Coordinates of C-alpha atoms in Angstrom, one line a residue:
M1 CA 0.0 0.0 0.0
T2 CA 1.1 3.6 -0.6
V3 CA 3.6 4.8 2.1
T4 CA 2.1 7.8 3.8
Y5 CA 4.0 10.3 5.9
T6 CA 1.5 13.2 6.1
A7 CA 1.1 13.0 9.8
N8 CA 4.9 13.6 10.2
V9 CA 5.0 16.8 8.2
N10 CA 1.7 18.4 9.2
T11 CA 3.5 21.4 10.8
S12 CA 6.7 23.0 9.8
K13 CA 9.3 23.2 12.5
V14 CA 12.7 24.9 13.0
I15 CA 14.4 21.6 12.1
S16 CA 13.0 20.3 8.9
N17 CA 10.5 17.5 9.3
F18 CA 11.9 15.9 6.1
L19 CA 15.1 15.0 8.0
K20 CA 13.1 12.4 10.0
L21 CA 11.9 10.8 6.8
L22 CA 15.5 10.1 5.7
F23 CA 15.7 7.2 8.2
R24 CA 12.8 5.2 6.7
W25 CA 13.4 2.1 4.7
R26 CA 10.0 1.0 3.4
G27 CA 9.3 2.9 0.2
S28 CA 12.6 4.8 0.5
I29 CA 15.1 5.6 -2.2
Y30 CA 17.7 3.5 -0.5
K31 CA 15.7 0.4 -1.0
L32 CA 15.4 1.1 -4.8
V33 CA 19.0 2.1 -5.4
W34 CA 21.3 0.1 -3.1
I35 CA 21.8 -2.8 -5.5
D36 CA 22.8 -0.6 -8.5
L37 CA 24.9 1.5 -6.2
V38 CA 26.9 -1.5 -5.0
I39 CA 27.5 -2.7 -8.6
F40 CA 28.6 0.8 -9.7
F41 CA 31.0 1.2 -6.7
G42 CA 32.4 -2.3 -7.3
L43 CA 33.1 -1.5 -11.0
Y44 CA 34.7 1.8 -9.9
C45 CA 37.0 0.1 -7.4
L46 CA 37.9 -2.6 -9.9
V47 CA 39.0 -0.1 -12.5
A48 CA 40.9 1.9 -9.9
L49 CA 42.8 -1.1 -8.7
S50 CA 43.6 -2.1 -12.3
Y51 CA 45.1 1.4 -13.0
R52 CA 47.2 1.6 -9.8
A53 CA 48.4 -2.0 -9.5
L54 CA 48.1 -3.9 -12.8
M55 CA 48.9 -1.5 -15.6
T56 CA 52.3 -0.7 -17.0
E57 CA 53.5 2.9 -17.4
N58 CA 52.5 3.0 -21.1
A59 CA 49.1 1.5 -20.4
Q60 CA 48.6 4.1 -17.6
K61 CA 49.3 6.9 -20.1
V62 CA 46.7 5.4 -22.5
F63 CA 44.2 5.0 -19.7
E64 CA 44.8 8.6 -18.5
G65 CA 43.9 9.8 -22.0
I66 CA 40.7 7.8 -21.9
V67 CA 39.9 9.3 -18.5
Y68 CA 40.5 12.8 -19.8
Y69 CA 38.2 12.2 -22.8
C70 CA 35.4 10.7 -20.7
S71 CA 35.6 13.4 -18.0
T72 CA 35.6 16.2 -20.6
H73 CA 32.9 14.9 -23.0
G74 CA 30.7 13.0 -20.5
N75 CA 28.5 16.0 -19.8
L76 CA 27.4 16.1 -23.4
L77 CA 24.6 13.7 -22.5
P78 CA 21.5 15.8 -21.6
L79 CA 20.7 13.5 -18.7
S80 CA 19.1 16.1 -16.4
F81 CA 16.7 17.3 -19.1
V82 CA 15.7 13.8 -20.3
L83 CA 15.2 12.4 -16.8
G84 CA 13.3 15.4 -15.5
F85 CA 10.9 15.5 -18.3
Y86 CA 10.3 11.8 -18.2
V87 CA 9.7 11.7 -14.4
S88 CA 7.2 14.6 -14.7
I89 CA 5.2 12.7 -17.3
V90 CA 5.2 9.6 -15.1
M91 CA 4.1 11.5 -12.0
V92 CA 1.2 13.1 -13.8
R93 CA 0.2 9.8 -15.2
W94 CA 0.5 8.1 -11.8
W95 CA -1.9 10.6 -10.1
Q96 CA -4.4 10.5 -13.1
Q97 CA -4.6 6.7 -12.7
Y98 CA -5.5 7.0 -9.1
T99 CA -8.2 9.6 -9.8
T100 CA -9.6 7.3 -12.5
I101 CA -10.3 4.5 -10.0
P102 CA -14.2 4.5 -9.6
W103 CA -15.9 4.3 -6.2
P104 CA -19.5 2.9 -5.9
D105 CA -20.6 5.2 -3.1
S106 CA -22.6 7.6 -5.3
I107 CA -24.4 4.8 -7.0
A108 CA -25.2 3.2 -3.7
I109 CA -26.7 6.4 -2.3
L110 CA -28.9 6.9 -5.5
V111 CA -30.1 3.2 -5.4
S112 CA -30.9 3.4 -1.7
S113 CA -32.9 6.7 -2.1
S114 CA -34.7 5.7 -5.4
I115 CA -35.6 2.0 -5.0
Q116 CA -38.3 2.0 -2.3
G117 CA -39.6 -0.8 -0.2
F118 CA -38.5 -3.1 2.7
D119 CA -39.7 -6.4 1.2
D120 CA -37.3 -9.0 0.0
R121 CA -37.8 -8.2 -3.6
A122 CA -36.7 -4.5 -3.3
R123 CA -33.9 -5.5 -1.0
A124 CA -32.6 -8.1 -3.4
M125 CA -32.7 -5.4 -6.2
R126 CA -30.7 -2.9 -4.3
R127 CA -28.1 -5.4 -3.1
T128 CA -27.8 -7.1 -6.5
I129 CA -27.2 -3.8 -8.3
L130 CA -24.3 -2.9 -6.1
R131 CA -22.9 -6.4 -6.2
Y132 CA -22.8 -6.1 -10.0
V133 CA -21.0 -2.8 -9.7
C134 CA -18.4 -4.2 -7.4
L135 CA -18.1 -7.3 -9.7
C136 CA -17.3 -5.0 -12.7
Q137 CA -14.5 -3.4 -10.7
V138 CA -13.0 -6.7 -9.6
I139 CA -12.9 -8.1 -13.1
V140 CA -11.0 -5.0 -14.3
F141 CA -8.6 -5.2 -11.3
T142 CA -7.8 -8.8 -12.2
M143 CA -6.8 -7.6 -15.7
I144 CA -4.4 -4.9 -14.6
S145 CA -3.1 -5.9 -11.1
P146 CA -0.9 -8.9 -10.3
N147 CA -2.0 -8.8 -6.7
V148 CA -5.7 -9.0 -7.5
K149 CA -5.0 -11.6 -10.1
K150 CA -3.2 -13.8 -7.5
R151 CA -6.2 -13.4 -5.2
F152 CA -8.8 -14.2 -7.9
P153 CA -7.0 -16.3 -10.5
T154 CA -10.3 -17.7 -11.9
Y155 CA -14.0 -17.1 -11.6
S156 CA -14.3 -19.8 -9.0
Q157 CA -12.5 -17.6 -6.4
I158 CA -14.8 -14.7 -7.3
I159 CA -17.7 -17.0 -6.6
E160 CA -16.2 -17.9 -3.2
S161 CA -16.0 -14.3 -2.3
G162 CA -19.8 -13.9 -3.0
L163 CA -19.4 -11.4 -5.9
L164 CA -20.5 -13.9 -8.5
L165 CA -23.1 -16.7 -8.8
E166 CA -22.9 -20.0 -10.7
N167 CA -25.5 -19.0 -13.3
E168 CA -23.7 -15.7 -13.9
K169 CA -20.4 -17.5 -14.3
A170 CA -21.9 -19.7 -16.9
I171 CA -23.2 -16.7 -18.9
I172 CA -19.8 -15.0 -18.8
E173 CA -17.9 -18.2 -19.8
N174 CA -20.3 -18.8 -22.7
L175 CA -19.6 -15.3 -24.0
D176 CA -15.9 -15.8 -23.5
V177 CA -16.1 -18.9 -25.8
A178 CA -18.1 -17.0 -28.4
F179 CA -16.1 -13.8 -28.2
P180 CA -12.7 -14.7 -26.7
H181 CA -10.7 -11.5 -27.7
Y182 CA -12.8 -8.9 -25.9
P183 CA -13.0 -8.2 -22.1
K184 CA -16.4 -8.8 -20.4
H185 CA -16.1 -6.3 -17.5
W186 CA -19.1 -4.4 -18.9
M187 CA -21.6 -7.3 -18.5
P188 CA -22.4 -6.8 -14.8
I189 CA -23.2 -3.1 -15.6
V190 CA -25.7 -4.2 -18.2
W191 CA -27.3 -6.6 -15.7
A192 CA -27.5 -3.8 -13.2
A193 CA -29.2 -1.4 -15.7
S194 CA -31.7 -4.2 -16.5
I195 CA -32.6 -4.5 -12.8
V196 CA -33.1 -0.7 -12.6
M197 CA -35.5 -0.8 -15.5
R198 CA -37.4 -3.8 -13.9
A199 CA -37.7 -1.8 -10.7
R200 CA -39.2 1.0 -12.6
K201 CA -41.8 -1.3 -14.2
E202 CA -42.7 -2.7 -10.8
N203 CA -43.1 0.8 -9.4
K204 CA -40.2 0.4 -7.0
I205 CA -38.8 3.6 -8.5
R206 CA -41.3 6.4 -8.6
D207 CA -40.1 8.6 -11.5
D208 CA -38.1 8.3 -14.7
Y209 CA -35.6 11.0 -13.7
A210 CA -34.3 8.7 -10.9
V211 CA -33.9 5.9 -13.5
K212 CA -32.0 8.2 -15.8
T213 CA -29.7 9.4 -13.0
I214 CA -28.9 5.8 -11.9
I215 CA -28.2 4.7 -15.5
D216 CA -25.9 7.7 -16.0
E217 CA -24.0 6.8 -12.8
L218 CA -23.7 3.2 -14.0
N219 CA -22.3 4.4 -17.3
K220 CA -19.9 6.7 -15.6
F221 CA -18.6 3.9 -13.4
R222 CA -18.2 1.6 -16.5
G223 CA -16.3 4.4 -18.3
Y224 CA -13.8 4.8 -15.5
C225 CA -13.2 1.1 -15.5
G226 CA -12.6 1.3 -19.2
F227 CA -10.1 4.1 -18.7
L228 CA -8.1 1.9 -16.3
L229 CA -7.8 -0.7 -19.0
Y230 CA -6.7 2.1 -21.4
Y231 CA -3.9 3.1 -19.0
D232 CA -2.9 -0.6 -18.9
W233 CA -2.9 -1.0 -22.7
V234 CA -1.3 2.4 -23.6
S235 CA 1.8 3.1 -21.6
V236 CA 4.5 5.8 -22.0
P237 CA 6.0 5.3 -25.5
L238 CA 8.7 2.6 -25.4
V239 CA 11.2 4.7 -27.3
Y240 CA 11.1 7.4 -24.6
T241 CA 11.6 4.8 -21.8
Q242 CA 14.5 3.3 -23.8
V243 CA 16.1 6.7 -24.3
V244 CA 16.0 7.5 -20.6
T245 CA 17.3 4.2 -19.6
L246 CA 20.2 4.2 -22.1
A247 CA 21.1 7.8 -21.2
T248 CA 21.3 7.0 -17.5
Y249 CA 23.3 3.8 -17.7
T250 CA 25.6 5.1 -20.5
F251 CA 26.3 8.2 -18.4
F252 CA 27.4 6.2 -15.4
L253 CA 29.4 3.8 -17.6
F254 CA 31.4 6.8 -18.7
S255 CA 31.6 8.0 -15.1
V256 CA 33.2 4.8 -14.0
I257 CA 36.2 5.7 -16.2
G258 CA 35.9 9.5 -16.4
Q259 CA 35.8 10.1 -12.6
Q260 CA 38.9 8.0 -11.9
W261 CA 41.9 9.4 -10.1
T262 CA 45.0 9.7 -12.3
Q263 CA 48.6 10.9 -11.8
V264 CA 49.0 14.2 -13.7
R265 CA 52.5 13.9 -15.4
E266 CA 52.3 16.5 -18.2
T267 CA 51.3 19.6 -16.2
G268 CA 53.3 18.6 -13.1
S269 CA 50.4 19.7 -10.8
E270 CA 49.4 17.8 -7.7
P271 CA 46.7 15.1 -8.2
N272 CA 43.4 15.2 -6.4
R273 CA 43.9 13.5 -3.1
V274 CA 40.2 13.3 -2.2
V275 CA 39.3 11.3 -5.3
Q276 CA 42.4 9.2 -4.7
W277 CA 40.8 7.7 -1.6
F278 CA 37.0 7.9 -2.1
P279 CA 34.8 9.5 -4.9
F280 CA 32.3 11.2 -2.7
L281 CA 30.7 13.4 -5.3
T282 CA 30.6 10.6 -7.9
I283 CA 28.7 8.4 -5.5
L284 CA 26.2 11.2 -4.7
Q285 CA 25.7 11.9 -8.4
F286 CA 25.0 8.3 -9.1
F287 CA 22.6 8.2 -6.1
F288 CA 20.5 11.1 -7.2
Y289 CA 20.4 10.3 -10.9
M290 CA 19.7 6.6 -10.5
G291 CA 17.2 7.4 -7.8
W292 CA 15.4 9.6 -10.2
L293 CA 15.2 6.8 -12.7
K294 CA 14.0 4.3 -10.1
V295 CA 11.2 6.7 -9.0
A296 CA 9.9 6.7 -12.6
E297 CA 10.3 2.9 -12.8
S298 CA 8.3 2.3 -9.6
L299 CA 5.5 4.8 -10.5
I300 CA 5.0 4.0 -14.1
N301 CA 2.6 1.1 -13.2
P302 CA 1.0 1.8 -9.8
F303 CA -1.0 -1.4 -9.9
G304 CA 2.0 -3.7 -9.3
E305 CA 3.6 -4.9 -6.1
D306 CA 5.9 -2.0 -5.2
D307 CA 5.7 -0.2 -1.8
D308 CA 4.0 2.9 -3.4
D309 CA 1.5 1.0 -5.5
F310 CA -2.2 1.2 -4.9
E311 CA -3.7 -1.3 -2.6
L312 CA -6.5 -2.6 -4.8
N313 CA -7.4 -5.6 -2.6
W314 CA -8.3 -3.2 0.2
M315 CA -10.4 -1.2 -2.2
I316 CA -12.4 -4.3 -3.2
D317 CA -13.2 -5.2 0.4
R318 CA -14.1 -1.7 1.3
N319 CA -16.3 -1.0 -1.6
L320 CA -18.4 -4.2 -1.2
T321 CA -18.8 -3.6 2.6
V322 CA -19.8 0.1 2.2
S323 CA -22.1 -0.6 -0.7
Y324 CA -24.1 -3.2 1.3
L325 CA -24.1 -0.9 4.3
I326 CA -25.7 2.0 2.3
V327 CA -28.3 0.1 0.4
D328 CA -29.4 -2.4 3.1
E329 CA -28.4 -1.6 6.6
M330 CA -28.9 2.2 6.3
H331 CA -31.8 2.1 3.8
Q332 CA -34.2 4.9 4.7
E333 CA -32.8 5.1 8.2
H334 CA -31.7 8.2 10.0
P335 CA -31.4 9.6 13.5
E336 CA -34.5 11.0 15.2
L337 CA -35.4 14.6 14.1
V338 CA -34.9 17.0 17.0
K339 CA -34.3 20.7 17.5
D340 CA -30.6 21.6 17.3
Q341 CA -29.0 23.6 20.1
Y342 CA -29.1 26.8 18.0
W343 CA -32.8 26.5 17.2
D344 CA -33.8 29.7 19.1
E345 CA -30.7 31.6 18.0
V346 CA -31.2 30.6 14.4
F347 CA -27.4 30.6 13.8
P348 CA -24.4 30.6 16.2
N349 CA -22.3 33.6 16.7
E350 CA -19.2 31.6 17.6
L351 CA -18.5 27.9 17.8
P352 CA -16.7 26.6 20.9
Y353 CA -13.1 25.7 21.0
A354 CA -11.4 23.1 23.2
E355 CA -8.8 25.8 24.0
D356 CA -10.2 29.3 23.7
A357 CA -6.6 30.7 23.2
K358 CA -6.4 28.9 19.9
R359 CA -9.4 30.9 18.5
T360 CA -8.4 32.8 15.4
G361 CA -10.0 35.8 13.8
P362 CA -11.5 36.0 10.4
P363 CA -9.2 36.2 7.4
E364 CA -8.2 39.7 6.4
A365 CA -8.5 41.0 2.8
S366 CA -5.2 41.9 1.1
T367 CA -6.3 45.5 0.6
A368 CA -7.7 46.0 4.1
K369 CA -4.8 48.1 5.3
L370 CA -4.2 49.9 2.0
D371 CA -3.8 53.7 2.3
Y372 CA -5.8 55.0 -0.6
N373 CA -4.6 58.6 -0.3
K374 CA -1.0 57.6 -0.3
V375 CA -1.5 55.4 -3.3
Q376 CA -3.4 58.1 -5.1
R377 CA -0.7 60.7 -4.5
F378 CA 1.9 58.2 -5.8
Y379 CA 0.0 57.6 -9.1
I380 CA -0.6 61.3 -9.6
S381 CA 3.1 62.1 -9.1
R382 CA 4.1 59.3 -11.5
D383 CA 1.6 60.3 -14.2
S384 CA 2.7 64.0 -14.0
T385 CA 6.3 62.9 -14.4
T386 CA 5.5 60.7 -17.3
T387 CA 3.5 63.4 -19.0
N388 CA 6.3 66.0 -18.7
R389 CA 8.8 63.6 -20.2
S390 CA 6.8 62.2 -23.1
G391 CA 3.9 64.7 -23.6
R392 CA 5.4 66.3 -26.7
D393 CA 6.2 63.0 -28.3
N394 CA 2.7 61.6 -27.7
F395 CA 1.2 64.7 -29.1
L396 CA 3.3 64.6 -32.2
N397 CA 2.4 60.9 -32.8
H398 CA -1.2 61.7 -32.4
I399 CA -1.0 64.5 -35.0
L400 CA 0.9 62.3 -37.4
D401 CA -1.7 59.5 -37.1
R402 CA -4.6 61.8 -37.7
Q403 CA -2.8 63.3 -40.8
S404 CA -2.1 59.9 -42.2
T405 CA -5.7 58.8 -41.9
S406 CA -7.2 62.1 -43.3
A407 CA -9.0 61.9 -46.7
S408 CA -11.3 63.9 -48.8
F409 CA -14.9 64.7 -47.8
A410 CA -16.3 62.1 -50.1
D411 CA -14.3 59.3 -48.5
Y412 CA -15.1 60.7 -45.0
Q413 CA -18.8 60.7 -45.8
H414 CA -18.7 57.2 -47.2
Q415 CA -16.9 55.8 -44.1
M416 CA -18.8 57.7 -41.3
P417 CA -22.3 56.5 -40.2
S418 CA -25.3 58.8 -40.0
R419 CA -25.2 61.1 -37.0
L420 CA -28.3 61.8 -34.9
T421 CA -27.2 65.1 -33.4
F422 CA -24.8 67.9 -34.0
N423 CA -22.5 69.1 -31.3
E424 CA -21.9 72.9 -31.6
P425 CA -19.0 73.1 -29.1
T426 CA -16.9 71.4 -31.7
L427 CA -15.8 74.8 -33.0
A428 CA -14.6 75.8 -29.6
D429 CA -12.8 72.5 -29.2
S430 CA -11.1 73.0 -32.5
E431 CA -10.0 76.5 -31.5
E432 CA -8.5 75.2 -28.3
E433 CA -6.6 72.5 -30.3
I434 CA -5.3 75.2 -32.7
T435 CA -4.2 77.3 -29.7
C436 CA -2.3 74.3 -28.3
L437 CA -0.8 73.6 -31.7
R438 CA 0.5 77.2 -32.0
R439 CA 2.4 77.0 -28.8
P440 CA 6.2 77.1 -29.3
S441 CA 8.0 73.7 -29.2
R442 CA 10.5 73.0 -26.5
S443 CA 13.0 71.5 -28.9
G444 CA 14.2 73.3 -32.0
S445 CA 15.2 70.1 -33.7
A446 CA 11.8 69.1 -34.9
S447 CA 11.8 68.4 -38.6
L448 CA 8.0 68.9 -39.1
N449 CA 6.5 72.3 -40.1
F450 CA 3.8 72.8 -37.5
D451 CA 2.4 75.9 -39.1
E452 CA 1.6 74.1 -42.4
L453 CA 0.2 71.1 -40.5
I454 CA -2.1 73.4 -38.4
E455 CA -3.3 75.2 -41.5
Q456 CA -4.0 71.9 -43.3
R457 CA -6.0 70.5 -40.3
H458 CA -7.9 73.8 -40.0
Q459 CA -8.8 73.7 -43.7
E460 CA -10.1 70.1 -43.4
R461 CA -12.2 71.0 -40.3
R462 CA -13.8 74.0 -42.1
E463 CA -14.6 71.8 -45.1
R464 CA -16.3 69.2 -43.0
M465 CA -18.3 71.9 -41.1
R466 CA -19.5 73.4 -44.3
H467 CA -20.8 70.1 -45.6
R468 CA -22.4 69.2 -42.3
F469 CA -24.4 72.4 -42.3
L470 CA -25.3 71.6 -45.9
N471 CA -26.6 68.2 -44.9
M472 CA -28.7 69.8 -42.2
R473 CA -30.9 71.4 -44.8
S474 CA -32.1 68.0 -46.1
T475 CA -32.7 66.4 -42.7
H476 CA -36.1 65.6 -41.2
T477 CA -36.8 66.2 -37.5
R478 CA -39.0 63.7 -35.7
T479 CA -40.4 64.1 -32.2
G480 CA -41.1 61.1 -30.0
P481 CA -44.6 60.6 -28.5
S482 CA -43.6 61.9 -25.1
G483 CA -42.0 65.0 -26.6
G484 CA -39.0 64.6 -24.4
Y485 CA -36.4 64.1 -27.2
T486 CA -35.7 64.9 -30.8
V487 CA -34.2 62.4 -33.3
T488 CA -32.5 63.9 -36.4
V489 CA -32.1 61.6 -39.3
L490 CA -29.3 62.7 -41.7
R491 CA -29.7 62.0 -45.4
A492 CA -27.4 62.5 -48.3
P493 CA -27.6 66.0 -49.9
S494 CA -29.7 66.2 -53.0
E495 CA -28.2 67.2 -56.4
D496 CA -30.1 70.6 -56.3
A497 CA -28.6 71.5 -52.9
L498 CA -25.1 70.6 -54.1
G499 CA -25.6 72.8 -57.2
E500 CA -26.8 75.7 -55.2
E501 CA -23.8 75.4 -52.9
E502 CA -21.3 75.2 -55.8
N503 CA -23.0 78.2 -57.7
P504 CA -24.0 80.7 -55.0

């Protein structure tokens, strides 16, 4: 069963709680790595002894060149990247497989509340539906878990456990003979759905909505069981697993040679005395990288027999017991209805504590202590500084954009929609803009002639104003029934009006 240590790390302390976990053996990294570590260290010592005691001087020089090559180019293998990405994929897959395991509790509650009656017929319906649900899960577990398969190697052991009857076994075996290549885990769910429909016909279930809800939950349970089979059939691609395994073992094969101690003759410098006696960092490097690989190896199939694999046999016992308890022992049973202790107060102001000193206040919002006036002054100061620095540049960009998008009146009239009202203060606004434009520039290096630009913009505005007044002559004013507003519909000027304007 999965090794849990949550109770040991529930509260952080001055001395790390993780240090206590380093002395555990079951489910630990030491248990996974120690055999590989012994083999690696044995090879390392064998090569070291051969270099120091068995090789001639010429052989030692050749070996020193090999050591230099391995130590220099061994880091070309992207072991950290490959291992990290692979372990992350395996960890996500491991948790997804656990969340895919279905639990029959919701189906049991629906069946208990929907199938009414205390007679043997209604009781047999409720118990049989949940037995079929648990049977479906057991069949799937025997297909994906060696532990469950050892417990139920054949249908006979399932019959001994009470999850299957002889006549049901005969039906499944006949279908196995007729269709031998397909799993039959879905058959108990089909039987359970048929019992639900029979209960509706016999008026054990009062409405069709309850029938639909139970059928949907049965299909959902069957779907989760199917997903467990999919995880068993489709694993992490084999090529990726091979790449990770080859990269790890090849890296440490080079490390056995590349991390050896050698006498440095050419440079005349002193050899490393620490590596001469024991390769501490090499052992730690092997421990961490190989441990990383072993973690992925133990979690890639959580339905096996490792220490951190899921305890499916416990789930089978628990699900059958809880299902029968809900649909039979607790069917339409509840404690006596009495007034609660806050009946007169409607709701409690404070709930009691075993130690009143441990009472905590409500959580505080993140902006509860924010000084609005201080923040407002900060933003006003920053905006004014930014405006002083870049006001002229922003104004110049605005003028250039408007100049590049200006066109003739015909294009402007074609693009602009019909206006409902005419705002007279536009002339005043234009005069203010012209006044601002005529202010002298702070920098004399501007290459744009502002006087010509202002005159051009002023001419365009006067042209648009003239045509707007011309359009006003051909508009029709409509007053609403309440008389509170006026809607002005603009229409295109007639040819006569345009002729009058052109020939005054």
